[in-house]
Short mmCIF file of C-alpha atoms and ligand atoms in Angstrom, two decimals:
data_model
loop_
_atom_site.label_atom_id
_atom_site.label_comp_id
_atom_site.label_asym_id
_atom_site.label_seq_id
_atom_site.Cartn_x
_atom_site.Cartn_y
_atom_site.Cartn_z
CA MET A 1487 109.76 86.38 161.53
CA GLU A 1488 107.24 85.48 158.90
CA ILE A 1489 106.62 86.88 155.44
CA ARG A 1490 103.31 86.66 153.62
CA PHE A 1491 102.64 87.70 150.04
CA TRP A 1492 99.46 89.63 149.24
CA GLY A 1493 100.53 90.69 145.77
CA THR A 1494 103.28 89.31 143.55
CA ARG A 1495 102.51 90.88 140.17
CA GLY A 1496 104.52 93.66 138.55
CA SER A 1497 103.51 96.83 136.71
CA ILE A 1498 99.70 96.43 136.63
CA PRO A 1499 97.15 94.02 138.15
CA ALA A 1500 96.62 90.96 135.97
CA PRO A 1501 93.55 89.05 137.18
CA GLY A 1502 92.06 86.23 135.13
CA PRO A 1503 92.07 82.49 134.57
CA LEU A 1504 95.74 82.45 133.50
CA THR A 1505 97.10 83.99 136.71
CA LEU A 1506 95.12 82.16 139.40
CA GLU A 1507 98.04 80.29 140.92
CA PHE A 1508 100.55 83.09 141.46
CA GLY A 1509 97.93 85.83 141.65
CA GLY A 1510 97.09 89.01 139.78
CA ASN A 1511 97.50 91.63 142.54
CA THR A 1512 100.49 93.95 142.54
CA THR A 1513 103.19 94.08 145.19
CA CYS A 1514 102.19 94.00 148.85
CA VAL A 1515 104.05 91.92 151.40
CA GLU A 1516 103.51 91.59 155.12
CA VAL A 1517 106.37 90.81 157.47
CA VAL A 1518 105.46 89.90 161.04
CA LEU A 1519 108.57 90.38 163.17
CA SER A 1520 109.54 88.11 166.05
CA SER A 1521 108.34 90.89 168.40
CA GLY A 1522 104.89 90.61 166.81
CA GLN A 1523 105.20 94.04 165.16
CA ARG A 1524 103.71 94.26 161.70
CA VAL A 1525 105.54 95.67 158.70
CA VAL A 1526 103.96 96.00 155.28
CA ILE A 1527 106.20 96.48 152.26
CA ASP A 1528 104.46 98.44 149.49
CA GLY A 1529 100.80 99.20 148.97
CA GLY A 1530 100.05 97.47 145.68
CA THR A 1531 96.54 96.17 145.01
CA GLY A 1532 97.19 93.22 147.34
CA MET A 1533 96.95 95.69 150.22
CA ARG A 1534 93.16 95.82 149.87
CA LEU A 1535 92.91 92.13 150.81
CA TRP A 1536 95.48 92.51 153.57
CA GLY A 1537 93.44 95.33 155.17
CA GLN A 1538 90.22 93.38 154.87
CA ASP A 1539 91.76 90.33 156.49
CA LEU A 1540 93.54 92.18 159.29
CA THR A 1541 90.53 94.19 160.50
CA LYS A 1542 88.79 90.88 161.28
CA VAL A 1543 91.42 89.98 163.86
CA GLU A 1544 93.02 93.23 165.00
CA ASP A 1545 91.57 96.50 166.23
CA PRO A 1546 93.12 99.01 166.46
CA VAL A 1547 95.60 98.38 163.67
CA ARG A 1548 99.18 99.63 163.95
CA PHE A 1549 101.89 98.96 161.39
CA HIS A 1550 104.97 100.24 159.57
CA LEU A 1551 104.54 100.78 155.86
CA LEU A 1552 107.85 100.60 154.01
CA LEU A 1553 107.65 101.96 150.48
CA THR A 1554 110.24 100.65 148.02
CA HIS A 1555 109.46 103.49 145.58
CA GLY A 1556 106.62 105.55 144.19
CA HIS A 1557 105.52 103.68 141.07
CA TRP A 1558 101.76 103.21 140.93
CA ASP A 1559 101.78 99.41 141.02
CA HIS A 1560 103.28 99.76 144.54
CA LEU A 1561 100.71 102.30 145.79
CA LEU A 1562 97.36 101.58 144.16
CA GLY A 1563 96.01 99.44 147.00
CA ILE A 1564 96.47 102.12 149.69
CA PRO A 1565 93.19 103.99 148.99
CA PHE A 1566 91.35 100.66 149.27
CA CYS A 1567 92.98 99.47 152.49
CA GLU A 1568 90.12 99.51 155.02
CA PRO A 1569 92.15 100.42 158.14
CA ILE A 1570 93.20 103.73 156.55
CA TYR A 1571 89.63 105.01 157.12
CA ARG A 1572 89.63 104.19 160.86
CA PRO A 1573 90.71 106.84 163.40
CA ALA A 1574 92.36 104.28 165.70
CA THR A 1575 94.71 103.05 162.97
CA GLU A 1576 98.32 104.17 163.27
CA ILE A 1577 100.61 103.94 160.28
CA ILE A 1578 104.30 104.82 160.31
CA VAL A 1579 105.49 105.31 156.76
CA ASP A 1580 109.18 104.88 155.96
CA GLY A 1581 111.27 103.94 152.94
CA TRP A 1582 112.04 105.77 149.70
CA LEU A 1583 111.70 109.49 150.39
CA ARG A 1584 110.02 110.43 147.12
CA ALA A 1585 107.43 107.70 147.61
CA PHE A 1586 105.90 109.71 150.50
CA GLN A 1587 104.79 112.40 148.11
CA ALA A 1588 103.68 109.81 145.57
CA MET A 1589 101.52 108.21 148.25
CA THR A 1590 99.63 111.45 148.93
CA ARG A 1591 99.25 112.11 145.20
CA ILE A 1592 97.42 108.83 144.74
CA PHE A 1593 94.65 110.70 146.60
CA ASP A 1594 95.32 114.31 145.63
CA ASN A 1595 96.04 114.62 141.97
CA HIS A 1596 95.65 118.30 141.18
CA LEU A 1597 96.21 117.70 137.52
CA GLY A 1598 93.02 115.73 137.23
CA ASN A 1599 90.17 116.83 139.48
CA GLY A 1600 88.06 113.69 139.76
CA PHE A 1601 91.01 111.30 139.86
CA PHE A 1602 89.97 109.87 143.23
CA PRO A 1603 86.99 110.90 145.43
CA VAL A 1604 88.81 111.02 148.78
CA ALA A 1605 91.51 113.59 149.58
CA PHE A 1606 94.57 112.58 151.59
CA ASP A 1607 93.68 114.89 154.51
CA GLN A 1608 90.24 113.26 154.76
CA LEU A 1609 91.76 109.94 155.76
CA LYS A 1610 90.91 109.01 159.34
CA ALA A 1611 94.01 106.99 160.21
CA GLN A 1612 96.95 108.59 161.96
CA ILE A 1613 99.60 108.54 159.26
CA HIS A 1614 103.12 109.56 160.26
CA PHE A 1615 105.91 109.99 157.77
CA VAL A 1616 109.05 109.05 159.67
CA PRO A 1617 111.90 108.71 157.19
CA ARG A 1618 114.64 106.66 158.83
CA LEU A 1619 115.70 103.98 156.38
CA ALA A 1620 117.03 106.41 153.80
CA TYR A 1621 119.59 107.54 156.41
CA GLY A 1622 120.48 104.34 158.28
CA PRO A 1623 119.18 101.22 160.01
CA LEU A 1624 115.75 101.06 161.63
CA THR A 1625 115.47 98.91 164.73
CA LEU A 1626 112.08 97.45 165.66
CA GLY A 1627 112.31 95.21 168.73
CA GLU A 1628 114.90 92.52 167.92
CA THR A 1629 114.87 93.31 164.19
CA VAL A 1630 117.33 95.56 162.42
CA ILE A 1631 116.16 96.73 159.01
CA THR A 1632 118.62 98.16 156.50
CA ALA A 1633 118.15 99.49 152.98
CA ILE A 1634 119.96 99.49 149.65
CA ASN A 1635 119.45 101.80 146.66
CA LEU A 1636 117.86 100.10 143.67
CA ASN A 1637 118.79 100.24 140.01
CA HIS A 1638 115.38 101.49 138.92
CA PRO A 1639 114.03 104.52 137.01
CA GLN A 1640 113.51 107.33 139.60
CA GLY A 1641 115.22 105.15 142.23
CA GLY A 1642 113.98 103.11 145.15
CA LEU A 1643 115.02 101.00 148.13
CA GLY A 1644 115.37 97.27 148.89
CA PHE A 1645 115.24 96.00 152.47
CA ARG A 1646 117.08 93.51 154.69
CA PHE A 1647 115.48 92.30 157.92
CA GLN A 1648 118.05 90.91 160.35
CA GLU A 1649 117.08 89.00 163.51
CA GLY A 1650 120.20 87.63 165.20
CA ARG A 1651 121.92 85.32 162.69
CA HIS A 1652 118.87 85.13 160.44
CA ALA A 1653 117.92 87.42 157.61
CA LEU A 1654 115.26 88.05 155.03
CA VAL A 1655 115.98 90.26 152.01
CA PHE A 1656 113.24 91.81 149.87
CA ILE A 1657 114.32 93.52 146.67
CA THR A 1658 111.91 94.35 143.89
CA ASP A 1659 112.03 96.63 140.86
CA ASN A 1660 115.76 96.24 140.56
CA GLU A 1661 117.87 95.80 137.44
CA LEU A 1662 120.89 93.77 138.53
CA GLY A 1663 122.50 94.09 135.10
CA ALA A 1664 122.17 97.88 134.85
CA ALA A 1665 125.38 99.61 133.75
CA GLN A 1666 127.02 96.25 133.01
CA GLY A 1667 126.23 95.06 136.51
CA GLN A 1668 128.62 97.55 138.10
CA ARG A 1669 126.76 97.45 141.39
CA PHE A 1670 126.39 93.66 141.45
CA PRO A 1671 129.00 93.18 144.25
CA GLU A 1672 127.13 95.70 146.36
CA PHE A 1673 123.93 93.64 146.04
CA VAL A 1674 125.84 90.43 146.85
CA LYS A 1675 127.13 92.02 150.04
CA PHE A 1676 123.65 93.26 151.00
CA CYS A 1677 122.13 89.78 150.51
CA GLN A 1678 125.09 87.85 151.98
CA GLY A 1679 124.12 84.72 153.89
CA CYS A 1680 120.41 85.46 154.06
CA ASP A 1681 117.94 82.68 154.82
CA LEU A 1682 115.45 83.97 152.29
CA LEU A 1683 116.01 86.20 149.29
CA VAL A 1684 113.00 87.63 147.48
CA HIS A 1685 113.94 89.35 144.22
CA ASP A 1686 112.32 90.79 141.11
CA ALA A 1687 112.62 88.42 138.13
CA GLN A 1688 110.16 90.07 135.77
CA TYR A 1689 111.95 89.52 132.46
CA LEU A 1690 113.24 86.63 130.41
CA PRO A 1691 116.82 86.91 129.14
CA ALA A 1692 115.48 87.21 125.58
CA GLU A 1693 113.27 90.16 126.56
CA LEU A 1694 116.04 92.10 128.23
CA LYS A 1695 117.59 93.43 125.02
CA GLU A 1696 114.54 95.61 124.41
CA ARG A 1697 113.95 96.43 128.07
CA ARG A 1698 117.38 97.46 129.28
CA GLY A 1699 116.96 100.44 131.60
CA TRP A 1700 113.40 99.58 132.58
CA GLY A 1701 114.61 98.54 136.03
CA HIS A 1702 113.96 94.80 136.28
CA SER A 1703 115.99 91.58 136.33
CA THR A 1704 115.91 88.09 134.81
CA TYR A 1705 115.89 84.77 136.67
CA GLU A 1706 119.47 84.21 135.40
CA GLU A 1707 120.72 87.36 137.11
CA VAL A 1708 118.78 86.60 140.27
CA VAL A 1709 120.12 83.04 140.52
CA LYS A 1710 123.62 84.46 140.04
CA LEU A 1711 122.97 86.84 142.95
CA ALA A 1712 121.55 84.09 145.19
CA VAL A 1713 124.56 81.82 144.51
CA ALA A 1714 127.12 84.59 145.00
CA ALA A 1715 125.44 85.74 148.23
CA GLU A 1716 125.02 82.14 149.47
CA ALA A 1717 121.31 82.60 150.07
CA GLN A 1718 119.50 79.50 151.32
CA ARG A 1719 116.17 80.05 149.67
CA LEU A 1720 115.07 82.13 146.71
CA LEU A 1721 111.64 83.46 145.77
CA LEU A 1722 111.14 85.15 142.42
CA THR A 1723 108.59 87.97 142.38
CA HIS A 1724 107.17 90.95 140.44
CA HIS A 1725 105.90 88.58 137.76
CA ASP A 1726 105.30 90.22 134.42
CA PRO A 1727 101.58 91.04 133.94
CA GLY A 1728 101.62 89.13 130.65
CA ARG A 1729 103.07 85.97 132.21
CA SER A 1730 100.65 83.04 132.72
CA ASP A 1731 100.97 80.56 135.60
CA VAL A 1732 102.40 78.00 133.17
CA GLU A 1733 105.04 80.49 132.03
CA VAL A 1734 105.97 81.44 135.61
CA LYS A 1735 106.44 77.74 136.41
CA ALA A 1736 108.70 77.36 133.37
CA ILE A 1737 110.85 80.22 134.68
CA VAL A 1738 111.14 78.49 138.06
CA GLU A 1739 112.24 75.26 136.34
CA LYS A 1740 114.91 77.10 134.38
CA ALA A 1741 116.13 78.86 137.51
CA ARG A 1742 116.37 75.53 139.36
CA ARG A 1743 118.34 73.95 136.50
CA LEU A 1744 120.71 76.89 136.45
CA ALA A 1745 121.43 76.55 140.18
CA ALA A 1746 121.81 72.75 139.85
CA GLU A 1747 124.33 73.18 137.02
CA GLN A 1748 126.44 75.18 139.43
CA GLU A 1749 125.93 72.46 142.06
CA TYR A 1750 124.42 75.01 144.36
CA HIS A 1751 121.71 73.62 146.62
CA ILE A 1752 118.98 76.16 147.05
CA SER A 1753 115.22 76.06 147.19
CA ILE A 1754 113.75 78.17 144.35
CA GLU A 1755 110.10 79.05 143.94
CA ALA A 1756 107.98 81.85 142.51
CA ALA A 1757 106.16 83.90 145.14
CA TRP A 1758 102.40 83.41 145.07
CA GLU A 1759 99.54 85.31 146.66
CA GLY A 1760 98.91 83.82 150.08
CA GLY A 1761 102.37 82.22 150.22
CA THR A 1762 103.74 82.38 153.78
CA PHE A 1763 107.35 81.67 154.75
CA LYS A 1764 109.05 81.58 158.13
CA VAL A 1765 112.61 82.82 158.74
CA PRO A 1766 114.33 80.81 160.10
ZN1 ZN B 606 106.79 97.57 140.15
ZN1 ZN B 607 108.84 100.38 139.67
#
């Protein structure tokens, strides 16, 4: 399978000269399974570019949309994803149950008439809500997808894609240290032996004191998880909107040093817009 990043930013888009390298769009990730089936995780602002790109090569468009949770930075791109206005498009939406409602509310916000010009029921695409992952594994061709509950305000799900012996884990908006890291072993088990681990590393250790309970992790916690789970490759994501490219690179350097100190050989990078990785 192959994963491609269309948005790697957390909380709010952060375009500008300081974020050119890692990108300013919020979370949207495409996973093309070995069967050729397309899965998109989250509909952050990166989804606009994904839709634009895909319609050039594929018509009709059919894909699974897995929503990690309902926070706006993970949904804002959906109304601007071109295929959603085409009748031949088929979208199967799965993931965090409460995110389904959040997705429709991006279009239909009754509290503020004038919030968005298009109503959800005016969309042309065939959109099916088929909640499977909240209850158990979802099998698509050769791929088995499983989910884990996140430590995040209002909850959410992280996903593991297993193809034979190989696995990709995508976890964002997750506070590994929540409640003194009580659930840490559970996350280690979920990520165990994966080829590629993608995890939220929005905060610096020094920032965490004031942001405990906000639902994000530090590179220190994420490296600890990667080492404990014996992951082979680590990508940090959900970069803080205030973090420049130079600062993101400094975080990567620190994460690499931390792993080296533990004599653990692992490739560590920060996810960037356009970054594509194959598993295995
Ligand atoms: Zn987020
Ligand atoms: Zn969130």
